[in-house]
PDB file of C-alpha atoms and ligand atoms in Angstrom:
ATOM      1  CA  UNK A1149      77.985  88.192  69.901  1.00  0.00           C
ATOM      2  CA  UNK A1150      75.863  87.029  73.050  1.00  0.00           C
ATOM      3  CA  UNK A1151      78.685  84.841  73.532  1.00  0.00           C
ATOM      4  CA  UNK A1152      82.213  86.686  74.928  1.00  0.00           C
ATOM      5  CA  UNK A1153      85.377  85.347  74.873  1.00  0.00           C
ATOM      6  CA  UNK A1154      88.152  87.460  75.935  1.00  0.00           C
ATOM      7  CA  UNK A1155      92.304  85.859  76.624  1.00  0.00           C
ATOM      8  CA  UNK A1156      94.325  87.661  79.568  1.00  0.00           C
ATOM      9  CA  UNK A1157      97.437  85.828  79.526  1.00  0.00           C
ATOM     10  CA  UNK A1158      97.034  81.681  80.015  1.00  0.00           C
ATOM     11  CA  UNK A1159      93.826  82.978  81.001  1.00  0.00           C
ATOM     12  CA  UNK A1160      90.349  82.678  78.813  1.00  0.00           C
ATOM     13  CA  UNK A1161      87.514  84.070  80.004  1.00  0.00           C
ATOM     14  CA  UNK A1162      83.744  83.156  78.477  1.00  0.00           C
ATOM     15  CA  UNK A1163      80.775  85.405  79.575  1.00  0.00           C
ATOM     16  CA  UNK A1164      77.359  84.795  78.535  1.00  0.00           C
ATOM     17  CA  UNK A1165      76.446  88.651  77.764  1.00  0.00           C
ATOM     18  CA  UNK A1166      72.698  88.443  77.155  1.00  0.00           C
ATOM     19  CA  UNK A1167      71.653  90.494  80.853  1.00  0.00           C
ATOM     20  CA  UNK A1168      68.459  91.203  79.434  1.00  0.00           C
ATOM     21  CA  UNK A1169      67.068  88.464  79.486  1.00  0.00           C
ATOM     22  CA  UNK A1170      68.466  87.216  82.477  1.00  0.00           C
ATOM     23  CA  UNK A1171      71.148  85.826  79.913  1.00  0.00           C
ATOM     24  CA  UNK A1172      68.271  82.521  79.443  1.00  0.00           C
ATOM     25  CA  UNK A1173      69.864  80.214  77.260  1.00  0.00           C
ATOM     26  CA  UNK A1174      68.236  79.374  74.395  1.00  0.00           C
ATOM     27  CA  UNK A1175      69.157  76.640  71.593  1.00  0.00           C
ATOM     28  CA  UNK A1176      71.099  79.061  69.409  1.00  0.00           C
ATOM     29  CA  UNK A1177      73.551  80.633  72.239  1.00  0.00           C
ATOM     30  CA  UNK A1178      74.049  77.370  73.916  1.00  0.00           C
ATOM     31  CA  UNK A1179      75.274  76.541  70.322  1.00  0.00           C
ATOM     32  CA  UNK A1180      77.046  79.864  70.426  1.00  0.00           C
ATOM     33  CA  UNK A1181      78.954  79.049  74.031  1.00  0.00           C
ATOM     34  CA  UNK A1182      78.801  75.888  72.656  1.00  0.00           C
ATOM     35  CA  UNK A1183      82.160  76.985  70.224  1.00  0.00           C
ATOM     36  CA  UNK A1184      83.476  79.539  72.387  1.00  0.00           C
ATOM     37  CA  UNK A1185      83.931  76.371  74.336  1.00  0.00           C
ATOM     38  CA  UNK A1186      85.755  74.024  72.517  1.00  0.00           C
ATOM     39  CA  UNK A1187      87.507  77.739  71.270  1.00  0.00           C
ATOM     40  CA  UNK A1188      89.231  77.627  74.415  1.00  0.00           C
ATOM     41  CA  UNK A1189      89.717  74.215  75.451  1.00  0.00           C
ATOM     42  CA  UNK A1190      91.233  73.395  72.336  1.00  0.00           C
ATOM     43  CA  UNK A1191      93.683  75.984  72.972  1.00  0.00           C
ATOM     44  CA  UNK A1192      97.323  74.591  73.864  1.00  0.00           C
ATOM     45  CA  UNK A1193      97.846  77.697  75.409  1.00  0.00           C
ATOM     46  CA  UNK A1194      94.957  78.383  77.262  1.00  0.00           C
ATOM     47  CA  UNK A1195      95.689  77.140  80.351  1.00  0.00           C
ATOM     48  CA  UNK A1196      92.220  77.567  82.799  1.00  0.00           C
ATOM     49  CA  UNK A1197      88.971  78.929  81.871  1.00  0.00           C
ATOM     50  CA  UNK A1198      86.444  80.765  83.315  1.00  0.00           C
ATOM     51  CA  UNK A1199      82.730  80.946  82.896  1.00  0.00           C
ATOM     52  CA  UNK A1200      80.400  83.858  84.170  1.00  0.00           C
ATOM     53  CA  UNK A1201      77.256  86.171  83.269  1.00  0.00           C
ATOM     54  CA  UNK A1202      76.850  89.408  82.162  1.00  0.00           C
ATOM     55  CA  UNK A1203      75.628  91.759  84.205  1.00  0.00           C
ATOM     56  CA  UNK A1204      75.302  92.448  87.871  1.00  0.00           C
ATOM     57  CA  UNK A1205      71.794  89.790  88.148  1.00  0.00           C
ATOM     58  CA  UNK A1206      72.657  86.705  86.789  1.00  0.00           C
ATOM     59  CA  UNK A1207      74.916  84.353  85.425  1.00  0.00           C
ATOM     60  CA  UNK A1208      71.995  81.872  83.630  1.00  0.00           C
ATOM     61  CA  UNK A1209      68.324  81.716  84.713  1.00  0.00           C
ATOM     62  CA  UNK A1210      67.928  79.061  83.475  1.00  0.00           C
ATOM     63  CA  UNK A1211      67.213  77.018  79.468  1.00  0.00           C
ATOM     64  CA  UNK A1212      64.643  79.612  78.080  1.00  0.00           C
ATOM     65  CA  UNK A1213      61.050  78.923  78.467  1.00  0.00           C
ATOM     66  CA  UNK A1214      60.229  81.081  75.838  1.00  0.00           C
ATOM     67  CA  UNK A1215      61.919  78.651  73.804  1.00  0.00           C
ATOM     68  CA  UNK A1216      61.044  75.166  75.662  1.00  0.00           C
ATOM     69  CA  UNK A1217      56.639  75.703  76.125  1.00  0.00           C
ATOM     70  CA  UNK A1218      56.191  75.228  72.311  1.00  0.00           C
ATOM     71  CA  UNK A1219      59.115  72.089  71.988  1.00  0.00           C
ATOM     72  CA  UNK A1220      57.455  68.400  71.292  1.00  0.00           C
ATOM     73  CA  UNK A1221      59.235  64.973  72.573  1.00  0.00           C
ATOM     74  CA  UNK A1222      61.678  65.271  69.670  1.00  0.00           C
ATOM     75  CA  UNK A1223      61.916  68.882  70.343  1.00  0.00           C
ATOM     76  CA  UNK A1224      62.832  68.544  74.221  1.00  0.00           C
ATOM     77  CA  UNK A1225      65.064  65.192  72.890  1.00  0.00           C
ATOM     78  CA  UNK A1226      67.381  68.143  70.869  1.00  0.00           C
ATOM     79  CA  UNK A1227      67.300  70.770  73.726  1.00  0.00           C
ATOM     80  CA  UNK A1228      68.246  68.204  76.022  1.00  0.00           C
ATOM     81  CA  UNK A1229      71.149  67.211  74.440  1.00  0.00           C
ATOM     82  CA  UNK A1230      72.062  70.255  73.455  1.00  0.00           C
ATOM     83  CA  UNK A1231      72.748  71.481  77.024  1.00  0.00           C
ATOM     84  CA  UNK A1232      74.403  68.132  77.809  1.00  0.00           C
ATOM     85  CA  UNK A1233      76.747  68.756  75.463  1.00  0.00           C
ATOM     86  CA  UNK A1234      77.536  71.968  76.559  1.00  0.00           C
ATOM     87  CA  UNK A1235      77.558  70.780  80.091  1.00  0.00           C
ATOM     88  CA  UNK A1236      79.750  67.582  79.194  1.00  0.00           C
ATOM     89  CA  UNK A1237      82.144  70.530  77.238  1.00  0.00           C
ATOM     90  CA  UNK A1238      82.657  72.521  80.334  1.00  0.00           C
ATOM     91  CA  UNK A1239      83.156  69.138  82.391  1.00  0.00           C
ATOM     92  CA  UNK A1240      85.412  67.302  79.611  1.00  0.00           C
ATOM     93  CA  UNK A1241      87.967  69.862  79.264  1.00  0.00           C
ATOM     94  CA  UNK A1242      91.513  69.089  79.936  1.00  0.00           C
ATOM     95  CA  UNK A1243      91.334  72.912  81.181  1.00  0.00           C
ATOM     96  CA  UNK A1244      90.192  73.133  84.737  1.00  0.00           C
ATOM     97  CA  UNK A1245      87.089  75.758  84.582  1.00  0.00           C
ATOM     98  CA  UNK A1246      85.536  78.272  87.744  1.00  0.00           C
ATOM     99  CA  UNK A1247      82.297  79.231  87.790  1.00  0.00           C
ATOM    100  CA  UNK A1248      82.064  82.658  88.420  1.00  0.00           C
ATOM    101  CA  UNK A1249      78.569  83.071  90.082  1.00  0.00           C
ATOM    102  CA  UNK A1250      77.171  86.742  89.743  1.00  0.00           C
ATOM    103  CA  UNK A1251      73.221  86.184  90.281  1.00  0.00           C
ATOM    104  CA  UNK A1252      70.768  83.869  89.434  1.00  0.00           C
ATOM    105  CA  UNK A1253      72.139  80.310  88.312  1.00  0.00           C
ATOM    106  CA  UNK A1254      68.815  78.755  88.091  1.00  0.00           C
ATOM    107  CA  UNK A1255      67.824  76.146  86.499  1.00  0.00           C
ATOM    108  CA  UNK A1256      70.352  75.434  83.299  1.00  0.00           C
ATOM    109  CA  UNK A1257      72.484  78.031  85.230  1.00  0.00           C
ATOM    110  CA  UNK A1258      72.460  76.159  88.439  1.00  0.00           C
ATOM    111  CA  UNK A1259      73.573  73.083  85.290  1.00  0.00           C
ATOM    112  CA  UNK A1260      76.831  74.410  83.277  1.00  0.00           C
ATOM    113  CA  UNK A1261      77.715  75.919  87.175  1.00  0.00           C
ATOM    114  CA  UNK A1262      77.547  71.980  88.509  1.00  0.00           C
ATOM    115  CA  UNK A1263      79.347  71.074  85.014  1.00  0.00           C
ATOM    116  CA  UNK A1264      82.544  73.184  85.887  1.00  0.00           C
ATOM    117  CA  UNK A1265      85.484  72.251  88.151  1.00  0.00           C
ATOM    118  CA  UNK A1266      84.780  74.264  91.369  1.00  0.00           C
ATOM    119  CA  UNK A1267      82.745  77.385  91.876  1.00  0.00           C
ATOM    120  CA  UNK A1268      82.924  81.410  93.741  1.00  0.00           C
ATOM    121  CA  UNK A1269      80.153  83.401  93.825  1.00  0.00           C
ATOM    122  CA  UNK A1270      78.862  86.793  94.831  1.00  0.00           C
ATOM    123  CA  UNK A1271      76.655  87.502  98.055  1.00  0.00           C
ATOM    124  CA  UNK A1272      73.630  88.581  95.382  1.00  0.00           C
ATOM    125  CA  UNK A1273      74.347  84.798  93.888  1.00  0.00           C
ATOM    126  CA  UNK A1274      71.103  83.071  94.457  1.00  0.00           C
ATOM    127  CA  UNK A1275      71.265  79.036  93.184  1.00  0.00           C
ATOM    128  CA  UNK A1276      67.534  76.683  92.081  1.00  0.00           C
ATOM    129  CA  UNK A1277      66.727  73.683  90.417  1.00  0.00           C
ATOM    130  CA  UNK A1278      62.857  75.238  89.949  1.00  0.00           C
ATOM    131  CA  UNK A1279      62.518  72.352  86.585  1.00  0.00           C
ATOM    132  CA  UNK A1280      59.491  70.482  88.492  1.00  0.00           C
ATOM    133  CA  UNK A1281      57.603  73.293  88.557  1.00  0.00           C
ATOM    134  CA  UNK A1282      58.155  73.811  84.976  1.00  0.00           C
ATOM    135  CA  UNK A1283      56.301  70.338  84.899  1.00  0.00           C
ATOM    136  CA  UNK A1284      60.167  69.384  83.391  1.00  0.00           C
ATOM    137  CA  UNK A1285      62.666  66.795  85.169  1.00  0.00           C
ATOM    138  CA  UNK A1286      66.564  68.525  85.077  1.00  0.00           C
ATOM    139  CA  UNK A1287      67.805  68.044  82.108  1.00  0.00           C
ATOM    140  CA  UNK A1288      71.564  68.819  82.205  1.00  0.00           C
ATOM    141  CA  UNK A1289      72.944  67.248  83.969  1.00  0.00           C
ATOM    142  CA  UNK A1290      71.606  68.526  87.743  1.00  0.00           C
ATOM    143  CA  UNK A1291      70.243  65.069  88.340  1.00  0.00           C
ATOM    144  CA  UNK A1292      73.650  63.738  89.030  1.00  0.00           C
ATOM    145  CA  UNK A1293      76.292  66.510  89.087  1.00  0.00           C
ATOM    146  CA  UNK A1294      73.802  68.079  92.751  1.00  0.00           C
ATOM    147  CA  UNK A1295      74.188  64.742  94.384  1.00  0.00           C
ATOM    148  CA  UNK A1296      77.961  64.406  93.723  1.00  0.00           C
ATOM    149  CA  UNK A1297      78.494  68.055  95.236  1.00  0.00           C
ATOM    150  CA  UNK A1298      76.100  68.693  98.026  1.00  0.00           C
ATOM    151  CA  UNK A1299      74.772  64.999  99.268  1.00  0.00           C
ATOM    152  CA  UNK A1300      71.774  62.942  98.080  1.00  0.00           C
ATOM    153  CA  UNK A1301      69.771  64.065 100.896  1.00  0.00           C
ATOM    154  CA  UNK A1302      70.185  67.655 100.361  1.00  0.00           C
ATOM    155  CA  UNK A1303      70.395  67.632  96.050  1.00  0.00           C
ATOM    156  CA  UNK A1304      66.908  65.484  96.616  1.00  0.00           C
ATOM    157  CA  UNK A1305      65.207  68.538  98.481  1.00  0.00           C
ATOM    158  CA  UNK A1306      66.235  71.131  96.241  1.00  0.00           C
ATOM    159  CA  UNK A1307      65.354  69.060  92.307  1.00  0.00           C
ATOM    160  CA  UNK A1308      62.033  68.283  94.430  1.00  0.00           C
ATOM    161  CA  UNK A1309      60.602  71.396  96.144  1.00  0.00           C
ATOM    162  CA  UNK A1310      62.476  73.950  93.750  1.00  0.00           C
ATOM    163  CA  UNK A1311      63.657  76.513  96.224  1.00  0.00           C
ATOM    164  CA  UNK A1312      66.630  78.648  96.649  1.00  0.00           C
ATOM    165  CA  UNK A1313      70.134  78.617  97.727  1.00  0.00           C
ATOM    166  CA  UNK A1314      71.119  81.945  99.022  1.00  0.00           C
ATOM    167  CA  UNK A1315      75.151  82.414  98.739  1.00  0.00           C
ATOM    168  CA  UNK A1316      76.139  82.062 103.077  1.00  0.00           C
ATOM    169  CA  UNK A1317      74.294  78.581 102.343  1.00  0.00           C
ATOM    170  CA  UNK A1318      75.931  78.105  98.595  1.00  0.00           C
ATOM    171  CA  UNK A1319      78.758  78.233 101.073  1.00  0.00           C
ATOM    172  CA  UNK A1320      78.001  75.779 103.820  1.00  0.00           C
ATOM    173  CA  UNK A1321      76.918  73.477 101.876  1.00  0.00           C
ATOM    174  CA  UNK A1322      79.928  73.095  99.846  1.00  0.00           C
ATOM    175  CA  UNK A1323      77.819  73.967  96.740  1.00  0.00           C
ATOM    176  CA  UNK A1324      80.378  77.737  96.158  1.00  0.00           C
ATOM    177  CA  UNK A1325      83.951  77.376  97.811  1.00  0.00           C
ATOM    178  CA  UNK A1326      84.449  81.044  98.313  1.00  0.00           C
ATOM    179  CA  UNK A1327      81.729  83.955  98.154  1.00  0.00           C
ATOM    180  CA  UNK A1328      83.400  87.683  97.141  1.00  0.00           C
ATOM    181  CA  UNK A1329      82.115  90.855  97.313  1.00  0.00           C
ATOM    182  CA  UNK A1330      80.122  91.230  94.216  1.00  0.00           C
ATOM    183  CA  UNK A1331      83.161  93.658  92.394  1.00  0.00           C
ATOM    184  CA  UNK A1332      86.083  91.589  93.458  1.00  0.00           C
ATOM    185  CA  UNK A1333      84.142  88.560  91.306  1.00  0.00           C
ATOM    186  CA  UNK A1334      86.195  88.341  88.828  1.00  0.00           C
ATOM    187  CA  UNK A1335      89.253  90.303  89.329  1.00  0.00           C
ATOM    188  CA  UNK A1336      89.228  86.406  92.521  1.00  0.00           C
ATOM    189  CA  UNK A1337      88.097  83.741  89.690  1.00  0.00           C
ATOM    190  CA  UNK A1338      91.747  85.199  87.330  1.00  0.00           C
ATOM    191  CA  UNK A1339      93.512  85.371  90.072  1.00  0.00           C
ATOM    192  CA  UNK A1340      92.986  81.717  91.735  1.00  0.00           C
ATOM    193  CA  UNK A1341      93.105  80.452  87.618  1.00  0.00           C
ATOM    194  CA  UNK A1342      96.262  82.350  87.416  1.00  0.00           C
ATOM    195  CA  UNK A1343      97.614  80.424  90.504  1.00  0.00           C
ATOM    196  CA  UNK A1344      96.418  77.194  88.192  1.00  0.00           C
ATOM    197  CA  UNK A1345      97.673  78.306  85.215  1.00  0.00           C
ATOM    198  CA  UNK A1346     101.320  78.672  87.142  1.00  0.00           C
ATOM    199  CA  UNK A1347     101.090  75.599  87.857  1.00  0.00           C
ATOM    200  CA  UNK A1348     102.727  72.517  85.022  1.00  0.00           C
ATOM    201  CA  UNK A1349      99.413  72.311  82.776  1.00  0.00           C
ATOM    202  CA  UNK A1350     100.176  68.813  81.722  1.00  0.00           C
ATOM    203  CA  UNK A1351     100.308  67.595  86.407  1.00  0.00           C
ATOM    204  CA  UNK A1352      96.779  69.907  86.077  1.00  0.00           C
ATOM    205  CA  UNK A1353      95.291  68.694  83.254  1.00  0.00           C
ATOM    206  CA  UNK A1354      96.261  64.405  84.406  1.00  0.00           C
ATOM    207  CA  UNK A1355      94.953  66.248  87.973  1.00  0.00           C
ATOM    208  CA  UNK A1356      91.593  66.999  86.891  1.00  0.00           C
ATOM    209  CA  UNK A1357      91.831  63.590  84.948  1.00  0.00           C
ATOM    210  CA  UNK A1358      91.612  61.783  87.989  1.00  0.00           C
ATOM    211  CA  UNK A1359      89.345  63.739  89.588  1.00  0.00           C
ATOM    212  CA  UNK A1360      87.063  63.085  86.963  1.00  0.00           C
ATOM    213  CA  UNK A1361      87.409  59.040  88.047  1.00  0.00           C
ATOM    214  CA  UNK A1362      86.178  59.784  91.535  1.00  0.00           C
ATOM    215  CA  UNK A1363      83.008  59.674  89.878  1.00  0.00           C
ATOM    216  CA  UNK A1364      82.535  56.525  88.769  1.00  0.00           C
ATOM    217  CA  UNK A1365      81.978  54.717  86.204  1.00  0.00           C
ATOM    218  CA  UNK A1366      78.249  55.111  85.628  1.00  0.00           C
ATOM    219  CA  UNK A1367      78.340  59.253  85.046  1.00  0.00           C
ATOM    220  CA  UNK A1368      77.446  58.444  81.276  1.00  0.00           C
ATOM    221  CA  UNK A1369      74.889  56.544  81.488  1.00  0.00           C
ATOM    222  CA  UNK A1370      73.186  58.146  83.738  1.00  0.00           C
ATOM    223  CA  UNK A1371      73.485  60.856  82.324  1.00  0.00           C
ATOM    224  CA  UNK A1372      72.058  60.053  79.274  1.00  0.00           C
ATOM    225  CA  UNK A1373      69.108  58.607  81.969  1.00  0.00           C
ATOM    226  CA  UNK A1374      68.452  61.720  82.599  1.00  0.00           C
ATOM    227  CA  UNK A1375      68.355  63.065  78.611  1.00  0.00           C
ATOM    228  CA  UNK A1376      66.184  60.650  77.834  1.00  0.00           C
ATOM    229  CA  UNK A1377      63.533  61.480  80.941  1.00  0.00           C
ATOM    230  CA  UNK A1378      63.355  65.117  80.429  1.00  0.00           C
ATOM    231  CA  UNK A1379      62.551  64.567  76.917  1.00  0.00           C
ATOM    232  CA  UNK A1380      59.475  62.406  77.476  1.00  0.00           C
ATOM    233  CA  UNK A1381      58.634  65.835  80.012  1.00  0.00           C
ATOM    234  CA  UNK A1382      57.948  67.621  76.468  1.00  0.00           C
ATOM    235  CA  UNK A1383      55.459  64.437  75.536  1.00  0.00           C
ATOM    236  CA  UNK A1384      52.572  65.970  78.810  1.00  0.00           C
ATOM    237  CA  UNK A1385      50.489  68.344  79.666  1.00  0.00           C
ATOM    238  CA  UNK A1386      52.230  69.284  82.302  1.00  0.00           C
ATOM    239  CA  UNK A1387      55.605  70.897  80.451  1.00  0.00           C
ATOM    240  CA  UNK A1388      53.061  72.660  78.240  1.00  0.00           C
ATOM    241  CA  UNK A1389      50.465  73.852  80.857  1.00  0.00           C
ATOM    242  CA  UNK A1390      54.485  74.697  83.874  1.00  0.00           C
ATOM    243  CA  UNK A1391      55.902  76.871  80.626  1.00  0.00           C
ATOM    244  CA  UNK A1392      52.376  78.524  80.104  1.00  0.00           C
ATOM    245  CA  UNK A1393      52.294  79.241  83.392  1.00  0.00           C
ATOM    246  CA  UNK A1394      55.821  80.966  84.119  1.00  0.00           C
ATOM    247  CA  UNK A1395      55.395  82.982  81.001  1.00  0.00           C
ATOM    248  CA  UNK A1396      51.618  84.342  81.475  1.00  0.00           C
ATOM    249  CA  UNK A1397      53.048  85.060  85.190  1.00  0.00           C
ATOM    250  CA  UNK A1398      50.674  82.515  87.198  1.00  0.00           C
ATOM    251  CA  UNK A1399      50.702  79.709  88.874  1.00  0.00           C
ATOM    252  CA  UNK A1400      50.352  76.427  87.308  1.00  0.00           C
ATOM    253  CA  UNK A1401      47.758  73.746  87.576  1.00  0.00           C
ATOM    254  CA  UNK A1402      49.124  70.325  87.213  1.00  0.00           C
ATOM    255  CA  UNK A1403      47.781  67.374  85.957  1.00  0.00           C
ATOM    256  CA  UNK A1404      49.080  64.107  86.676  1.00  0.00           C
ATOM    257  CA  UNK A1405      51.343  63.566  83.947  1.00  0.00           C
ATOM    258  CA  UNK A1406      49.188  63.379  80.591  1.00  0.00           C
ATOM    259  CA  UNK A1407      50.239  62.880  77.395  1.00  0.00           C
ATOM    260  CA  UNK A1408      49.575  66.793  75.892  1.00  0.00           C
TER     261      UNK A1408
HETATM  262  N1  COA B2734      63.238  82.276  79.677  1.00  0.00           N
HETATM  263  C1  COA B2734      63.223  82.782  79.179  1.00  0.00           C
HETATM  264  N2  COA B2734      63.164  83.694  80.083  1.00  0.00           N
HETATM  265  C2  COA B2734      63.260  84.305  80.841  1.00  0.00           C
HETATM  266  C3  COA B2734      64.172  83.111  81.680  1.00  0.00           C
HETATM  267  C4  COA B2734      64.267  81.646  80.892  1.00  0.00           C
HETATM  268  N3  COA B2734      64.122  81.094  82.110  1.00  0.00           N
HETATM  269  N4  COA B2734      64.360  83.464  82.862  1.00  0.00           N
HETATM  270  C5  COA B2734      64.374  85.612  83.503  1.00  0.00           C
HETATM  271  N5  COA B2734      63.798  86.016  81.891  1.00  0.00           N
HETATM  272  C6  COA B2734      62.853  87.239  81.150  1.00  0.00           C
HETATM  273  C7  COA B2734      62.407  87.218  80.979  1.00  0.00           C
HETATM  274  O1  COA B2734      60.525  86.754  81.138  1.00  0.00           O
HETATM  275  C8  COA B2734      62.020  88.763  81.447  1.00  0.00           C
HETATM  276  O2  COA B2734      61.968  88.795  80.117  1.00  0.00           O
HETATM  277  P1  COA B2734      60.339  90.308  80.341  1.00  0.00           P
HETATM  278  O3  COA B2734      61.431  91.557  80.268  1.00  0.00           O
HETATM  279  O4  COA B2734      60.667  90.153  78.793  1.00  0.00           O
HETATM  280  O5  COA B2734      59.306  89.978  80.479  1.00  0.00           O
HETATM  281  C9  COA B2734      63.601  88.688  81.827  1.00  0.00           C
HETATM  282  O6  COA B2734      64.558  88.049  82.205  1.00  0.00           O
HETATM  283  C10 COA B2734      63.663  89.083  83.586  1.00  0.00           C
HETATM  284  O7  COA B2734      63.525  88.477  84.276  1.00  0.00           O
HETATM  285  P2  COA B2734      62.461  88.858  85.351  1.00  0.00           P
HETATM  286  O8  COA B2734      61.636  87.221  85.796  1.00  0.00           O
HETATM  287  O9  COA B2734      61.358  90.035  84.659  1.00  0.00           O
HETATM  288  O10 COA B2734      63.096  89.400  85.941  1.00  0.00           O
HETATM  289  P3  COA B2734      62.784  89.794  87.836  1.00  0.00           P
HETATM  290  O11 COA B2734      63.844  90.174  88.509  1.00  0.00           O
HETATM  291  O12 COA B2734      61.159  89.807  87.792  1.00  0.00           O
HETATM  292  O13 COA B2734      63.398  87.676  87.888  1.00  0.00           O
HETATM  293  C11 COA B2734      63.890  85.815  87.959  1.00  0.00           C
HETATM  294  C12 COA B2734      64.383  87.179  88.065  1.00  0.00           C
HETATM  295  C13 COA B2734      65.524  85.104  87.767  1.00  0.00           C
HETATM  296  C14 COA B2734      63.325  85.325  89.594  1.00  0.00           C
HETATM  297  C15 COA B2734      62.837  84.964  86.585  1.00  0.00           C
HETATM  298  O14 COA B2734      62.556  85.200  85.673  1.00  0.00           O
HETATM  299  C16 COA B2734      62.711  83.258  87.042  1.00  0.00           C
HETATM  300  O15 COA B2734      61.820  82.534  87.748  1.00  0.00           O
HETATM  301  N6  COA B2734      62.997  83.761  85.724  1.00  0.00           N
HETATM  302  C17 COA B2734      63.162  81.911  85.594  1.00  0.00           C
HETATM  303  C18 COA B2734      64.237  80.705  85.942  1.00  0.00           C
HETATM  304  C19 COA B2734      63.859  79.653  85.741  1.00  0.00           C
HETATM  305  O16 COA B2734      62.725  78.824  86.162  1.00  0.00           O
HETATM  306  N7  COA B2734      64.554  79.268  85.048  1.00  0.00           N
HETATM  307  C20 COA B2734      64.926  77.662  85.170  1.00  0.00           C
HETATM  308  C21 COA B2734      64.450  76.470  83.247  1.00  0.00           C
HETATM  309  S1  COA B2734      64.199  75.382  83.290  1.00  0.00           S
END
């Protein structure tokens, strides 16, 4: 099982467990993750959820480039929709979701953390949205959720450059709520989750729905526009070039995004 679900009293801990590939997510693991999130969020006994990655190197190093490299327009659309469904399942879970980011949170990994209510990190956490270096725009909600969390100017810089943000900077820019020593991260996340779980579940869930209103009513439409742009990238030569270059460990030579 590559997605684990454990219960600690009223808290569910979901762990993406594929550390050899830095917990990168292909369609099969995305579907398993979706089912785990559903299992936790539909359980009335669960009052808070923690999402983390197995091992000491990565939360999630992104969408699986090995799968994406050969996707066409329809495949890219389906893959993007699956990532969006998982991110929305975290965002729409009735309970608060805490991301415990214990290493790389790149691309889709950063986007899943952004879809959680609260982010905690270890000192080795590194965030990035490197999609444009692979010939695609962000595709699992990053274009909408990152600006809301760190502001449009900074989000623009991070998305256009793909540069990495370490734990100190993440704390400074409000991308994470707190940084804890790696060995304490899960205990700290559990302690916060248990504090949430000790409060009135009905009130906490009402508060989550109210906070969601602060995102404005156009959020879903904007996510749909992102999904369409992500899918379109899979009809260009830049997507093939960007992902092949990553897998072949060389620099990409991008053109003008002509059809593949
Ligand atoms: N998709 C597929 N495989 C991935 C992956 C991804 N997003 N991220 C890491 N992996 C795989 C590597 O290909 C490697 O597999 P291998 O051992 O079969 O070659 C394994 O995980 C370990 O990664 P590696 O690159 O060797 O580790 P590193 O310490 O040198 O570098 C990163 C770590 C995170 C900097 C690097 O793996 C990376 O840049 N990954 C891609 C991140 C990315 O662009 N994500 C966004 C996708 S939209």
